[in-house]
Tab-separated table of N, CA and C in Angstrom:
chain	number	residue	atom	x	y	z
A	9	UNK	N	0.853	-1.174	0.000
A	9	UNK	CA	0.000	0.000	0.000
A	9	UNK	C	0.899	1.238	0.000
A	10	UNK	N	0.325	2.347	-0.846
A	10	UNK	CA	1.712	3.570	-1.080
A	10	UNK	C	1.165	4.567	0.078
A	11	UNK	N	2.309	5.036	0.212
A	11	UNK	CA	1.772	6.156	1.742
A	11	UNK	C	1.142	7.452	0.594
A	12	UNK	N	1.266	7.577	-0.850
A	12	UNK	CA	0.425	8.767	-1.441
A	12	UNK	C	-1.262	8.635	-1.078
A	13	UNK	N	-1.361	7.848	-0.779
A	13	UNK	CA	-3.095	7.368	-0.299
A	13	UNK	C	-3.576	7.644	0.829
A	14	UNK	N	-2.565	7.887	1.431
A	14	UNK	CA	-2.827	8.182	3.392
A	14	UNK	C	-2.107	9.437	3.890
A	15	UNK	N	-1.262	9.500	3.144
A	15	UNK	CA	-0.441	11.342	3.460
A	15	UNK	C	-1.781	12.600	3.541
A	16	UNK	N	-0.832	13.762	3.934
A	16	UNK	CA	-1.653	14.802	4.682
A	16	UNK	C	-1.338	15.263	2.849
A	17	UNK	N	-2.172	15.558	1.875
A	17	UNK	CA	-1.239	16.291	0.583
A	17	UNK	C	-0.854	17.918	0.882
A	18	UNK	N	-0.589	18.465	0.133
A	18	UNK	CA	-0.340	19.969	0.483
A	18	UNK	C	-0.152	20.469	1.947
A	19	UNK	N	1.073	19.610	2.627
A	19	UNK	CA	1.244	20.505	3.950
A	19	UNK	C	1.335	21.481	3.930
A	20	UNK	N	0.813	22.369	4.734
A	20	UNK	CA	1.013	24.184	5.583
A	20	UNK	C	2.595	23.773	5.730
A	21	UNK	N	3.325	24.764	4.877
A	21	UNK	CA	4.922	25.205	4.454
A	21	UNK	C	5.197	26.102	5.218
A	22	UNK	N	6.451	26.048	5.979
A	22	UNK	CA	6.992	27.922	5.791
A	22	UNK	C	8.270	28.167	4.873
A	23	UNK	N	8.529	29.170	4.645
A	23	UNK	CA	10.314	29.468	4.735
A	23	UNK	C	11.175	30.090	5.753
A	24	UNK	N	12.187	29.636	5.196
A	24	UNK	CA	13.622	29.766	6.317
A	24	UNK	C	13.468	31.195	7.167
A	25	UNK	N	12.777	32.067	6.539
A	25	UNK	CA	12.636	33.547	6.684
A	25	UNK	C	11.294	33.507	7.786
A	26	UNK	N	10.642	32.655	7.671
A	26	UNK	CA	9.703	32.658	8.397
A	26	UNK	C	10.035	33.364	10.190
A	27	UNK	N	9.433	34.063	10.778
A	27	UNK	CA	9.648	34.299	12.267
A	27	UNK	C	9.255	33.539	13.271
A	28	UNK	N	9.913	32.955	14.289
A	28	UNK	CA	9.055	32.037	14.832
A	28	UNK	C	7.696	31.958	16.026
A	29	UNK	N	7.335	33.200	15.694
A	29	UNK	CA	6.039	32.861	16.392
A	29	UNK	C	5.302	33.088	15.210
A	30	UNK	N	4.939	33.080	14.302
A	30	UNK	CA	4.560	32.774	13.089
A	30	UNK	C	4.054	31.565	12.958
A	31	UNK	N	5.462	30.825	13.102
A	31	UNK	CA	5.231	29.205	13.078
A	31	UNK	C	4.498	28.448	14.135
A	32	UNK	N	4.825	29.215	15.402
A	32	UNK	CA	4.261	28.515	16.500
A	32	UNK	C	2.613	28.886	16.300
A	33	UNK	N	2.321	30.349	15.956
A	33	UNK	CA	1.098	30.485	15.577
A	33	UNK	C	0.195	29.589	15.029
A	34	UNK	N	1.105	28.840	13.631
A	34	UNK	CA	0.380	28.133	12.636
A	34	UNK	C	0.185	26.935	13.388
A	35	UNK	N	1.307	26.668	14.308
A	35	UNK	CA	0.948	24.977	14.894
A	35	UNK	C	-0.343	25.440	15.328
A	36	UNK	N	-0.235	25.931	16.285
A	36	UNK	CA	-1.163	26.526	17.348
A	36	UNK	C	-2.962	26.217	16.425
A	37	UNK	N	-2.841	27.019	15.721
A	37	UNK	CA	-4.025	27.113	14.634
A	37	UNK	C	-4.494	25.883	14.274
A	38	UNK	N	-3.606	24.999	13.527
A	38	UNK	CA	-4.153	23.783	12.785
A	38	UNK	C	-3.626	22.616	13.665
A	39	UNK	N	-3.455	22.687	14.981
A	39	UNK	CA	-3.029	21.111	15.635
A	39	UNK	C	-2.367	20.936	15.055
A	40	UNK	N	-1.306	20.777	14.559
A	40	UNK	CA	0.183	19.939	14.234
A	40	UNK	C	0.656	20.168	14.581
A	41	UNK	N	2.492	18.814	14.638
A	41	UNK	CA	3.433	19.154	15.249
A	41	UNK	C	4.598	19.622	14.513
A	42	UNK	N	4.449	19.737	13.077
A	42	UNK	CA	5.760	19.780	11.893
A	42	UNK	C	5.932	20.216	11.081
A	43	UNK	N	6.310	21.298	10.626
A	43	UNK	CA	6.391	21.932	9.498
A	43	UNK	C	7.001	22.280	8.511
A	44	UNK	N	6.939	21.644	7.471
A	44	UNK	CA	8.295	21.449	6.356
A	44	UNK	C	8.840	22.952	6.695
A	45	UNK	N	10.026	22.840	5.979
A	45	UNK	CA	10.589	24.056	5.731
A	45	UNK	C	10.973	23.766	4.458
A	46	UNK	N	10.188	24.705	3.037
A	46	UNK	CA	10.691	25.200	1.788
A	46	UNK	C	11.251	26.522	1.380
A	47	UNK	N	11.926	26.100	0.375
A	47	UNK	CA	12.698	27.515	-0.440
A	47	UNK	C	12.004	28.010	-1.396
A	48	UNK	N	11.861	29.151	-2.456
A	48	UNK	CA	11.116	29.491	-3.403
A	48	UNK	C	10.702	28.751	-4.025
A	49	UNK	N	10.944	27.488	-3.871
A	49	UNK	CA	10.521	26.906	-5.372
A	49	UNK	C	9.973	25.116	-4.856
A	50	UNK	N	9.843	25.630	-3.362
A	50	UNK	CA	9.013	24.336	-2.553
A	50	UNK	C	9.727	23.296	-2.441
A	51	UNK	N	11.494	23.538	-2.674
A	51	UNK	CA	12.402	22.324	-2.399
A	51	UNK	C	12.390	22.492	-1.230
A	52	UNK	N	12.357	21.067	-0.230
A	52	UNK	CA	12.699	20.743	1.135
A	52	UNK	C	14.076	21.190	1.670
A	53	UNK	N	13.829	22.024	2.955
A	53	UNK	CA	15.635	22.694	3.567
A	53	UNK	C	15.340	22.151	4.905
A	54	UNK	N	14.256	21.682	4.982
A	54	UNK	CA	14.549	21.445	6.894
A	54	UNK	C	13.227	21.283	7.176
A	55	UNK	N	13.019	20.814	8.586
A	55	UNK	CA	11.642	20.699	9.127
A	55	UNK	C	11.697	21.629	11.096
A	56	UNK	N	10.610	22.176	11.178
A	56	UNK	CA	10.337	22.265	12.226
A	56	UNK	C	9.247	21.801	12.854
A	57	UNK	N	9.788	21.506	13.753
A	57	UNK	CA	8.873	20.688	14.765
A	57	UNK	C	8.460	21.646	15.810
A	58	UNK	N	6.682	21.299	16.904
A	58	UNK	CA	7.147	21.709	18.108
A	58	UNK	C	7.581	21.729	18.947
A	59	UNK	N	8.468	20.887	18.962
A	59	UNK	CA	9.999	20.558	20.344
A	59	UNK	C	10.767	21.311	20.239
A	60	UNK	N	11.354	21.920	18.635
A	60	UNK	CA	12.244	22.564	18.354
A	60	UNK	C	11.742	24.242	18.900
A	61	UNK	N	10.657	24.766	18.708
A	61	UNK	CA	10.063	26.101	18.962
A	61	UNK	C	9.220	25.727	20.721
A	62	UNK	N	9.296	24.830	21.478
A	62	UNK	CA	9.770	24.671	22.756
A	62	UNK	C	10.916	25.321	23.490
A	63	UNK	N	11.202	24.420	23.046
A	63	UNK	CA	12.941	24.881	22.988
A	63	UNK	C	13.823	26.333	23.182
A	64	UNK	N	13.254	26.754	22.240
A	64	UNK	CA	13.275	28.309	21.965
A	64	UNK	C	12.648	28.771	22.375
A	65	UNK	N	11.731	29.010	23.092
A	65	UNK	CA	11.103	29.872	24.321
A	65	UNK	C	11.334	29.739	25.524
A	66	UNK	N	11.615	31.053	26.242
A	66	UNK	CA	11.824	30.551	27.624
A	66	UNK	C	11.841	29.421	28.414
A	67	UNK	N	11.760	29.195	29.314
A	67	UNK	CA	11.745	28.507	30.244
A	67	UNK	C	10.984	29.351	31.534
A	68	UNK	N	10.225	28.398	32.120
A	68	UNK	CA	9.304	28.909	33.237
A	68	UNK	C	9.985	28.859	34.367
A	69	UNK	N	11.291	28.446	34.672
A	69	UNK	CA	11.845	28.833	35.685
A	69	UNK	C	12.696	29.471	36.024
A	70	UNK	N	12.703	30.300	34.781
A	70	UNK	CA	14.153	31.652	35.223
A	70	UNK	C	12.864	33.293	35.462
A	71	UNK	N	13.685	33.771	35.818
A	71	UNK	CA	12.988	34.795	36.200
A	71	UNK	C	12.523	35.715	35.708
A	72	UNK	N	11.086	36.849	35.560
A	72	UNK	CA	10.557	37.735	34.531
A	72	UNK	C	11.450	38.483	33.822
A	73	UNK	N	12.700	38.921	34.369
A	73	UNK	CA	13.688	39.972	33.236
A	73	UNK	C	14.256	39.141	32.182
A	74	UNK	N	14.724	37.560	33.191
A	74	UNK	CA	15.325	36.894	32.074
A	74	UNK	C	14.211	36.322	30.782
A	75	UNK	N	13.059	35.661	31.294
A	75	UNK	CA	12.186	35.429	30.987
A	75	UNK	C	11.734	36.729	29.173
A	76	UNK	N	11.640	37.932	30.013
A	76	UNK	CA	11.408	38.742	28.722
A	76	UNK	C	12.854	39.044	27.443
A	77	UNK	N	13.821	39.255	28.355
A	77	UNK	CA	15.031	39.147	26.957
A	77	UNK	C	14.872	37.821	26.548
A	78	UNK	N	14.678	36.863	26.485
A	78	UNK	CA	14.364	35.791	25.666
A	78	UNK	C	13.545	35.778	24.940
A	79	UNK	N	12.444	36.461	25.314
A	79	UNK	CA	11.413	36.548	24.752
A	79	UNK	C	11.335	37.270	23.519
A	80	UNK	N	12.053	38.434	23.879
A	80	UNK	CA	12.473	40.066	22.787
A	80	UNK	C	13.031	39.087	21.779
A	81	UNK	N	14.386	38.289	22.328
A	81	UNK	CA	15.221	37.404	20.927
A	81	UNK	C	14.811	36.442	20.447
A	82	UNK	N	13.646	35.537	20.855
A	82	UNK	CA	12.502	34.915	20.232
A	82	UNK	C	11.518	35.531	19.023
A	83	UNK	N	11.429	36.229	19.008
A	83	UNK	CA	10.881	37.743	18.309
A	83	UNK	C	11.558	37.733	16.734
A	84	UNK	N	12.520	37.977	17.051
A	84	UNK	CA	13.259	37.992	15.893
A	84	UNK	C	13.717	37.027	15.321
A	85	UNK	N	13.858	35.840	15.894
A	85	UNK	CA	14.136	34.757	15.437
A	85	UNK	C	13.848	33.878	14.073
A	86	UNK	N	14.036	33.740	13.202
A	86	UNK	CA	13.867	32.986	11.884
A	86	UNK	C	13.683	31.654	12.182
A	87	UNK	N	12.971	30.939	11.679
A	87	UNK	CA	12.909	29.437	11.746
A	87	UNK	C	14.307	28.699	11.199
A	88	UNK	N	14.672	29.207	9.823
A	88	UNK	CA	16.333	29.031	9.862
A	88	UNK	C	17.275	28.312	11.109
A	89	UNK	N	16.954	29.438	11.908
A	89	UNK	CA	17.980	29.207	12.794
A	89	UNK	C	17.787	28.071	13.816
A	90	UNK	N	16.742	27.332	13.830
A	90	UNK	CA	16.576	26.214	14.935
A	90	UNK	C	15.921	25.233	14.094
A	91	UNK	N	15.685	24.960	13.048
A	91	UNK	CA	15.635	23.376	12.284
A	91	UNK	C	15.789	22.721	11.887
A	92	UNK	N	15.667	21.213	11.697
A	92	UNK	CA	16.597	20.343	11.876
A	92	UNK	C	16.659	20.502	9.981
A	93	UNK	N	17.832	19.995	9.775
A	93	UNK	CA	18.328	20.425	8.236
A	93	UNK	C	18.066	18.627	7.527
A	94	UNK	N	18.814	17.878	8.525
A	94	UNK	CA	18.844	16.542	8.520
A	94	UNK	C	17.481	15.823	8.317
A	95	UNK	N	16.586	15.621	7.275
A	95	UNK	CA	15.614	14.968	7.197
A	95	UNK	C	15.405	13.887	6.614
A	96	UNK	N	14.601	12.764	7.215
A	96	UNK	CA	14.426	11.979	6.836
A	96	UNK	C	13.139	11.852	5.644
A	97	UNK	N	13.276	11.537	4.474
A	97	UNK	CA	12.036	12.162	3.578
A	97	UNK	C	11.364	10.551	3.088
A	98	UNK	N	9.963	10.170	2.418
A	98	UNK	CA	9.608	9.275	1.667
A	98	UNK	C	9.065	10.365	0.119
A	99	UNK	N	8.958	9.502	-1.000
A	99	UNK	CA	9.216	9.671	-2.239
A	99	UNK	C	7.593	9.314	-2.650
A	100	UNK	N	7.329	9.375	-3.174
A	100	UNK	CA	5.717	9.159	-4.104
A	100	UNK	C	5.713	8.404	-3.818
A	101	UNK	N	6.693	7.331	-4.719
A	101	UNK	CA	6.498	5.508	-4.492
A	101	UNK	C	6.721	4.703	-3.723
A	102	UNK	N	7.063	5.606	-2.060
A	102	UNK	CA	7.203	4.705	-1.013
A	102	UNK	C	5.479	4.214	-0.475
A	103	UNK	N	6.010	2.653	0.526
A	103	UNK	CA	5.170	2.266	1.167
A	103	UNK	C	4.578	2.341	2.244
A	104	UNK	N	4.228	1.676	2.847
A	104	UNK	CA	3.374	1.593	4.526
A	104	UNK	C	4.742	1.104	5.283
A	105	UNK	N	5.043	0.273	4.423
A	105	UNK	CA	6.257	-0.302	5.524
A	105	UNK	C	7.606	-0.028	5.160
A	106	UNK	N	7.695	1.071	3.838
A	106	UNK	CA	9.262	2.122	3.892
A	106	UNK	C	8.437	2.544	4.961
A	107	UNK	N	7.594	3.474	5.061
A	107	UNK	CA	7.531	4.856	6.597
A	107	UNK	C	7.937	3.905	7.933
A	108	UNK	N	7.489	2.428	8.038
A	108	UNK	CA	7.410	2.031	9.491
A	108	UNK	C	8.878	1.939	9.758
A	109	UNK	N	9.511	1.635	8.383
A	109	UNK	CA	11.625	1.822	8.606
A	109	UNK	C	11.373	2.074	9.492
A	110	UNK	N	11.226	3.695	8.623
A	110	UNK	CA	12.053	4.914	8.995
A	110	UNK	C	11.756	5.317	10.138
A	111	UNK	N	10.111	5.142	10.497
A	111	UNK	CA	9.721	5.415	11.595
A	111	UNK	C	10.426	4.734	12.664
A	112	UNK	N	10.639	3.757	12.676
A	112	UNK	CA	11.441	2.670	13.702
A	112	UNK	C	12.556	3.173	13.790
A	113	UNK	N	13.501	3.423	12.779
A	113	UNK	CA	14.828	3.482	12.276
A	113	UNK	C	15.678	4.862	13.026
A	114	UNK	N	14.757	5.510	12.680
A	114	UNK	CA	14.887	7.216	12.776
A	114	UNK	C	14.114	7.632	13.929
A	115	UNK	N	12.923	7.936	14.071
A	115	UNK	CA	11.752	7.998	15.368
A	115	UNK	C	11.840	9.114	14.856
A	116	UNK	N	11.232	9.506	13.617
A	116	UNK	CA	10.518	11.109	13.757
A	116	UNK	C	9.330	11.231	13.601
A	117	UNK	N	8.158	12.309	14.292
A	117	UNK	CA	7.168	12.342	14.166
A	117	UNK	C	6.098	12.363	13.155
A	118	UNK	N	7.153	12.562	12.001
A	118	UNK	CA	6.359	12.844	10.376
A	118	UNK	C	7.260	12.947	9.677
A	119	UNK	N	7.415	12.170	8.406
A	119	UNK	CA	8.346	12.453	7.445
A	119	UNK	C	7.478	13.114	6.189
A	120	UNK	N	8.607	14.167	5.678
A	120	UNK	CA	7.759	14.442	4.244
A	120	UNK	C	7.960	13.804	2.905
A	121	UNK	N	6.879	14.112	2.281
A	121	UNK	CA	6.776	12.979	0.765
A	121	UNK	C	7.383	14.432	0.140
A	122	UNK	N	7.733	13.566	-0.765
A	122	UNK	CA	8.805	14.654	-1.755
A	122	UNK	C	8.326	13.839	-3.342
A	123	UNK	N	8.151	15.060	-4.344
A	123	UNK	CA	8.054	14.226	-5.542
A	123	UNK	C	8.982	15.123	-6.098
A	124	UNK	N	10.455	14.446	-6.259
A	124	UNK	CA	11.644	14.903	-6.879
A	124	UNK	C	12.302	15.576	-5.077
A	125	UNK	N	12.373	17.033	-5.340
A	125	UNK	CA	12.710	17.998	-4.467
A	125	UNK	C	11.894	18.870	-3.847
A	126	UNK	N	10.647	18.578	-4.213
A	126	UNK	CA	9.069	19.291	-3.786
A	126	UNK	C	8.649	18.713	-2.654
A	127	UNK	N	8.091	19.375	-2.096
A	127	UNK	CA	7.262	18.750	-0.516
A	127	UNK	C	5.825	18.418	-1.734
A	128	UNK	N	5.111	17.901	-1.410
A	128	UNK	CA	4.002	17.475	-1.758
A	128	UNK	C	3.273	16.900	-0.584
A	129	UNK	N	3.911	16.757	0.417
A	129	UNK	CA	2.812	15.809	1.581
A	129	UNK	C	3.469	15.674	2.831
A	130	UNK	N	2.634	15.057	3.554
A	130	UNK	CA	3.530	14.501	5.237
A	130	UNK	C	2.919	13.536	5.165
A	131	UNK	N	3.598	12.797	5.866
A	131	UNK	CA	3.388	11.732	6.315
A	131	UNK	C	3.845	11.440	7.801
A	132	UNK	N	2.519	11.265	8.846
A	132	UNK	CA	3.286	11.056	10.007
A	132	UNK	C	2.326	9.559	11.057
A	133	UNK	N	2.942	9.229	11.996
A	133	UNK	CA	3.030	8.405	12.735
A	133	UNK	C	1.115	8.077	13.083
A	134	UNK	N	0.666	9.277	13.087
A	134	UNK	CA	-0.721	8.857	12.855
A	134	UNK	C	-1.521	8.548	11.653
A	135	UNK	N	-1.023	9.099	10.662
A	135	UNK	CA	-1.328	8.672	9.361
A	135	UNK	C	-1.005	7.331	9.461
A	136	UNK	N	0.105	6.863	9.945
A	136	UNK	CA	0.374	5.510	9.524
A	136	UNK	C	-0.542	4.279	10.198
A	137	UNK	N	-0.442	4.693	11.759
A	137	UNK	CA	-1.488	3.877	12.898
A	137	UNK	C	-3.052	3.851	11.730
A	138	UNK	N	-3.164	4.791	11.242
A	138	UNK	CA	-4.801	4.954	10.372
A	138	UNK	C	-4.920	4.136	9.596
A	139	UNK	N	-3.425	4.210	8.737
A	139	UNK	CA	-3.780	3.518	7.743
A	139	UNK	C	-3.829	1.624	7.835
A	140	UNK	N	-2.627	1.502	9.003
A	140	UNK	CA	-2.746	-0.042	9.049
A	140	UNK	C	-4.030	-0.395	9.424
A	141	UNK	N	-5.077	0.059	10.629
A	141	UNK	CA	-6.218	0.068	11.120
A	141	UNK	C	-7.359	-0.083	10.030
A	142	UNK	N	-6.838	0.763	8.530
A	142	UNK	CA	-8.028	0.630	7.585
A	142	UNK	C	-7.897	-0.762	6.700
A	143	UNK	N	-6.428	-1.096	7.061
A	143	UNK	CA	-5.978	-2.175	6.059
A	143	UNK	C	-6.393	-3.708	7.095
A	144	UNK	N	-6.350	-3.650	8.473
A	144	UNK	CA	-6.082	-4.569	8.947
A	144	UNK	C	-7.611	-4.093	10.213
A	145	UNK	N	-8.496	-3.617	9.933
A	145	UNK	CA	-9.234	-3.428	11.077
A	145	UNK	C	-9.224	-3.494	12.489
């Protein structure tokens, strides 16, 4: 079974330029945890996740001054600068059980489908639980 049948098609993209409460916005908005990162021309440069824009926000146990200069340099921040570059991708013609590899292999929350150098889709860990469930009741 090809994961083009069960993928999310047209993931919500940003670019590198993107700011990151932007991004956290968009999670925020549509429930997800991942967000390709494309260049002009929708080739894959990276993914952000929300662990990664975690990460990058404060911390609740330092104190309100420190708390707000983090906050100010959160602000300005580009998605660029905190995502992972290293991705693990599936291709049009991968399967149910290329993603479970990778999923096993790798442990990332969603990989993206790529047709050539294009994002075209996600594919993630619940897509996959769905799809065995539709195949195997």
């Amino acid at each position: 079974m090809y994961i083009i049948r069960h993928m999310t098609p047209d993931p919500i993209t940003v670019s590198p330029a993107t700011l990151l409460p932007e991004a956290r916005a968009l999670l925020n908005e549509y429930h997800f945890r991942h967000l390709p990162v494309v260049d002009e021309h929708g080739k894959l440069v990276g993914i952000l996740t929300d662990r990664d824009l975690r990460s990058a926000y404060p911390s609740s146990v330092i104190t309100d001054s420190e708390r707000r200069l983090v906050y100010e340099r959160v602000q300005e921040t580009s998605v660029s600068e905190i995502m992972s570059t290293e991705c693990v991708t599936l291709g049009v013609d991968s399967t149910l059980d290329d993603a479970l590899f990778l999923f096993d292999r790798d442990q990332p929350g969603a990989l993206p489908v790529l047709d050539g150098e294009r994002v075209i889709g996600i594919f993630s860990n619940r897509d996959l639980n769905a799809a065995y469930k539709t195949l195997f009741g």
